[in-house]
Amino acid sequence: MRTFVRQTLNDNHVRGTTVVVKNGEPQQISYGYAWYGNNMGNGDPEITYPACSLQKVITAAIITQLINEKVGTSDHFSQYTTINRWYPDLKNSSLVTVGDLLANTSGNTVGNTEVDRDQDYTEQEAIDWIINDINDSPSGQIGSYFYNNANYILLAGIISKLTGKSYEQNFEDRIVNKLGLKGTYLYQDIPTGMTDPISYNYDYQTGKNYQNAVYVPSTLASQIPGAGNMFTTPMDYYKIQVALTDGTILDKDDFNYMTHVKSRVNNYAAGTYLDNNDNIKSAYGNLRGTHFGNWYQLTTDNKNGLIMFLNQTDDNEKDVKAVGYDILQHIKPNTFVAN
């Protein structure tokens, strides 16, 4: 398996680190450099990768925990609760539900959340900015799907309002500390001794790897709390996926609840795409202006699949998924989805 995965990455001119899961056994397989100039290899224990949109399922999971925790209290809410409870000054907030945020059916059309504004934001500053931007942007049709980071930034704000603690503190308490994760942080909490990787392109004209080096600036990470400011490793991320259904973070009923909210209009909700009669789960993520390409696809029992964090790509989602699908076919043929 190791030889096949590394050869597949090499043949497609991509670099990164993966976790291959076969019959319930996860195995890390890495290839190339995470930081070419410093000779730091992918998979180095001092490297933590941007999760990009693969963070969204965690934000959704914390919301689901709070739905359970607030039953019988004055803060009780559900997927059907309109978000004017927390955002009374937000346009259409009396019509948009928590479920709409989870399913990207809120009508929010903000499109510049990953354009670096060259400012380090606090959580609240990022949330205030997104509220202002939504109020100043044209509204789409509520109930229609439009993939948007703004929805998950608003969910991060709801988490803070419900708990009286920052999203950051909830993330630490409910995810990192709960699972004992050693390579998972929000950007601002990456400790001395750890570093995030550089992203690159392969230059097809010169045949050179590690071209067009770009990293994730703190300013970009700070403006998308709950939607793309998490850094982790593929093995930590696999532990999170397992914990979403084994009762550690959520149980199977909770996972089903958040991924099947009534406002869902396609196969997406709670940061997760479900296929093959809910037997396959997946998500893709990158960050605008960088060359990262993250994709996972797992059976929903977490017994087989792939988590792939690439730091050298051709900036094409379809190409990244094609590389992953080749590996998936080697893990368990005719099981996964070529998407």
XYZ file of C-alpha atoms in Angstrom, residues 2-321:
320
model
C 2.745 2.455 0.907
C 4.528 1.946 -2.403
C 1.309 2.317 -4.382
C 0.238 5.521 -2.632
C 3.624 7.192 -2.940
C 3.904 6.187 -6.597
C 0.413 7.545 -7.304
C 1.260 10.874 -5.701
C 4.529 11.012 -7.634
C 2.928 10.126 -10.974
C 0.439 12.966 -10.554
C 3.050 15.507 -9.430
C 1.356 16.099 -6.083
C 2.828 16.061 -2.607
C 1.303 15.679 0.813
C 0.380 13.314 3.578
C -2.445 10.794 3.740
C -4.116 8.371 6.059
C -5.230 5.198 4.325
C -7.871 3.219 6.208
C -8.350 -0.427 5.286
C -10.519 -2.795 7.317
C -10.493 -0.408 10.249
C -6.718 0.051 10.353
C -5.430 3.594 9.647
C -1.941 3.997 8.178
C -0.153 7.284 7.535
C 1.647 7.516 4.188
C 3.423 10.735 3.210
C 5.387 11.954 0.230
C 7.531 15.002 -0.492
C 8.282 18.102 1.510
C 5.931 20.128 3.664
C 8.493 22.929 3.702
C 10.942 22.459 0.863
C 13.352 25.210 1.898
C 13.792 23.725 5.368
C 13.871 20.088 4.252
C 10.829 19.293 6.415
C 9.033 16.270 5.067
C 5.299 15.788 4.824
C 4.172 13.756 7.793
C 6.810 15.301 10.056
C 5.367 15.362 13.614
C 6.061 19.098 13.800
C 3.765 19.866 10.829
C 0.081 20.749 11.220
C -1.930 21.224 8.018
C -4.730 23.668 7.236
C -7.977 21.711 7.383
C -9.737 24.304 5.213
C -13.425 23.413 4.831
C -12.921 20.050 6.514
C -13.331 22.068 9.740
C -17.006 22.706 9.086
C -18.177 19.315 10.341
C -16.602 20.113 13.704
C -18.469 23.405 13.963
C -21.656 21.533 13.096
C -20.896 18.892 15.721
C -20.511 21.504 18.467
C -23.846 23.031 17.451
C -25.400 19.563 17.682
C -23.900 19.037 21.143
C -25.447 22.322 22.254
C -28.859 21.388 20.852
C -28.711 18.360 23.133
C -27.321 20.237 26.124
C -29.866 23.054 26.034
C -32.964 20.844 26.099
C -35.183 21.948 28.964
C -33.452 25.301 29.400
C -34.342 28.829 28.326
C -31.671 28.485 25.619
C -33.335 25.446 24.043
C -33.098 25.501 20.253
C -33.179 23.148 17.287
C -32.497 23.060 13.568
C -35.786 24.935 13.113
C -34.867 27.909 15.318
C -34.502 31.147 13.386
C -31.226 32.935 13.937
C -32.687 36.342 14.811
C -32.461 35.060 18.402
C -28.713 35.678 18.164
C -28.473 38.061 15.205
C -31.456 40.435 15.394
C -29.758 42.997 13.142
C -28.851 40.503 10.406
C -30.816 40.723 7.186
C -33.425 37.919 6.833
C -32.449 36.480 10.228
C -36.125 35.995 11.131
C -36.464 33.693 8.117
C -33.171 31.786 8.243
C -32.860 28.775 10.548
C -29.941 27.002 12.166
C -30.629 24.182 9.710
C -30.280 26.613 6.816
C -26.802 27.541 8.031
C -25.850 23.874 8.359
C -27.145 23.056 4.868
C -25.928 26.228 3.104
C -29.507 27.166 2.227
C -29.579 30.504 4.071
C -29.574 32.715 0.987
C -26.235 34.212 2.042
C -24.219 34.997 -1.080
C -21.084 36.544 0.433
C -18.288 35.573 -1.916
C -15.130 37.174 -0.586
C -14.603 35.466 2.737
C -11.227 34.086 1.616
C -9.919 37.310 0.104
C -7.180 38.243 2.568
C -8.035 41.586 4.141
C -4.564 41.940 5.695
C -5.889 42.341 9.209
C -5.702 40.021 12.180
C -9.290 39.695 13.392
C -10.588 38.553 16.725
C -13.460 36.068 16.522
C -15.991 38.779 17.247
C -14.467 41.147 14.711
C -14.690 38.444 12.033
C -18.319 37.747 12.912
C -19.173 41.456 12.925
C -17.536 41.821 9.524
C -19.508 38.921 8.051
C -22.779 40.358 9.401
C -22.030 43.703 7.778
C -21.053 42.038 4.528
C -24.234 39.942 4.432
C -26.306 43.068 5.073
C -24.531 44.820 2.202
C -24.717 41.887 -0.252
C -27.561 40.775 -2.521
C -29.635 37.987 -0.990
C -30.157 34.682 -2.685
C -33.256 32.579 -2.323
C -33.615 31.097 1.136
C -33.922 27.361 0.684
C -31.605 27.213 -2.335
C -28.142 25.716 -1.933
C -25.184 28.081 -2.126
C -21.898 26.961 -0.581
C -20.729 29.746 1.684
C -18.238 30.166 4.528
C -20.426 32.888 6.020
C -22.914 30.318 7.290
C -20.306 28.563 9.407
C -18.824 31.816 10.699
C -22.319 32.643 11.955
C -22.547 29.191 13.564
C -19.248 29.866 15.355
C -20.821 33.032 16.740
C -23.907 31.147 17.920
C -21.647 28.689 19.762
C -20.006 31.594 21.567
C -23.303 33.269 22.411
C -24.819 30.047 23.781
C -21.850 29.101 25.957
C -20.445 32.454 27.015
C -17.097 31.179 25.785
C -15.251 31.753 22.537
C -15.452 29.299 19.672
C -11.740 28.814 20.335
C -12.364 27.660 23.931
C -15.216 25.377 22.881
C -12.996 23.872 20.200
C -10.263 23.200 22.769
C -12.583 21.740 25.401
C -14.968 19.757 23.228
C -12.650 18.479 20.510
C -8.914 18.772 21.158
C -8.848 18.003 24.884
C -11.707 15.516 24.689
C -9.808 13.413 22.139
C -6.288 14.134 23.388
C -5.227 15.424 19.973
C -1.568 16.415 19.699
C -1.490 17.989 16.236
C -4.735 19.982 16.085
C -5.057 23.713 16.738
C -6.753 26.860 15.632
C -4.219 28.950 13.749
C -3.547 31.377 16.586
C -2.822 28.506 18.957
C -0.170 26.686 16.918
C 2.612 26.380 19.513
C 6.312 27.014 19.249
C 7.839 23.802 17.943
C 5.007 23.225 15.479
C 4.591 24.832 12.070
C 2.129 24.885 9.225
C 3.348 23.792 5.776
C 4.023 25.720 2.595
C 1.929 25.010 -0.498
C 3.350 24.640 -3.989
C 2.654 23.980 -7.656
C 4.371 21.633 -10.072
C 5.653 23.512 -13.136
C 4.783 21.392 -16.160
C 6.951 23.504 -18.460
C 10.163 23.122 -16.478
C 9.360 19.811 -14.784
C 10.135 21.299 -11.374
C 8.348 20.622 -8.106
C 7.897 23.095 -5.245
C 7.178 26.172 -7.342
C 5.063 29.245 -6.450
C 5.423 28.796 -2.701
C 2.490 30.170 -0.654
C 1.547 29.810 2.999
C -1.645 30.594 4.917
C -1.267 34.058 6.459
C -2.602 34.637 9.957
C -4.807 37.389 8.600
C -6.647 35.008 6.264
C -7.095 32.365 8.943
C -8.416 34.909 11.432
C -11.286 36.045 9.206
C -12.933 32.597 8.841
C -13.444 31.241 12.394
C -15.387 27.990 12.397
C -15.056 27.692 8.632
C -11.334 27.365 7.886
C -9.020 28.401 10.725
C -8.301 24.879 12.007
C -4.973 23.119 11.486
C -4.574 19.395 12.018
C -3.039 16.177 10.725
C -4.710 13.425 8.712
C -4.400 11.003 11.633
C -5.957 13.464 14.085
C -8.684 14.123 11.562
C -9.414 10.413 11.310
C -9.784 10.287 15.104
C -12.262 13.164 14.868
C -14.278 11.354 12.196
C -14.489 8.244 14.359
C -15.524 10.338 17.368
C -18.432 11.849 15.433
C -20.363 8.589 15.714
C -18.833 6.533 18.538
C -20.268 8.620 21.379
C -17.114 10.564 22.181
C -18.182 13.765 20.425
C -21.497 12.616 18.945
C -23.297 9.318 18.568
C -24.764 7.890 15.384
C -28.180 9.471 15.969
C -26.589 12.892 16.459
C -24.534 12.514 13.287
C -27.657 11.508 11.392
C -29.550 14.493 12.817
C -27.050 17.112 11.711
C -26.365 15.611 8.289
C -30.079 15.225 7.498
C -31.520 18.553 8.580
C -34.841 19.241 6.912
C -33.449 22.243 5.057
C -30.994 20.036 3.163
C -31.732 20.104 -0.577
C -28.911 17.919 -1.898
C -26.425 15.517 -0.319
C -24.720 18.224 1.776
C -25.243 19.275 5.369
C -23.042 19.787 8.432
C -19.859 20.042 6.394
C -20.410 16.569 4.968
C -21.468 15.083 1.635
C -23.241 11.740 1.868
C -23.460 9.320 -1.070
C -24.391 5.713 -1.865
C -27.399 5.597 0.439
C -25.423 7.307 3.219
C -22.714 4.654 3.145
C -20.029 7.108 1.968
C -19.095 10.470 3.510
C -16.706 13.032 2.085
C -15.613 16.662 1.954
C -13.166 18.754 -0.035
C -11.349 21.873 1.071
C -8.820 24.446 -0.024
C -8.061 28.102 0.711
C -8.184 30.767 -1.947
C -4.757 31.992 -2.997
C -2.994 28.840 -1.791
C -2.270 25.487 -3.426
C -3.594 23.239 -0.668
C -6.054 20.531 -1.634
C -7.700 18.429 1.085
C -10.108 15.610 0.456
C -11.436 12.756 2.492
C -13.776 9.966 1.565
C -14.638 7.291 4.110
C -17.259 4.648 4.569
C -19.610 5.971 7.240
C -18.502 3.190 9.585
C -14.946 4.600 9.258
C -13.593 1.167 8.315
C -12.254 2.042 4.854
C -11.238 5.173 3.036
C -8.741 7.959 2.610
C -7.875 11.291 4.219
C -5.569 13.281 1.971
C -3.921 16.618 2.758
C -1.951 17.811 -0.268
C 0.393 20.803 -0.196
C 1.388 20.574 -3.873
C -1.453 20.561 -6.402
C -2.419 22.076 -9.747
C -5.189 24.037 -7.993
C -7.872 21.853 -9.548
C -10.420 20.117 -7.341
C -11.276 17.461 -9.925
C -7.619 16.518 -10.335
C -7.117 16.211 -6.583
C -10.146 13.959 -6.269
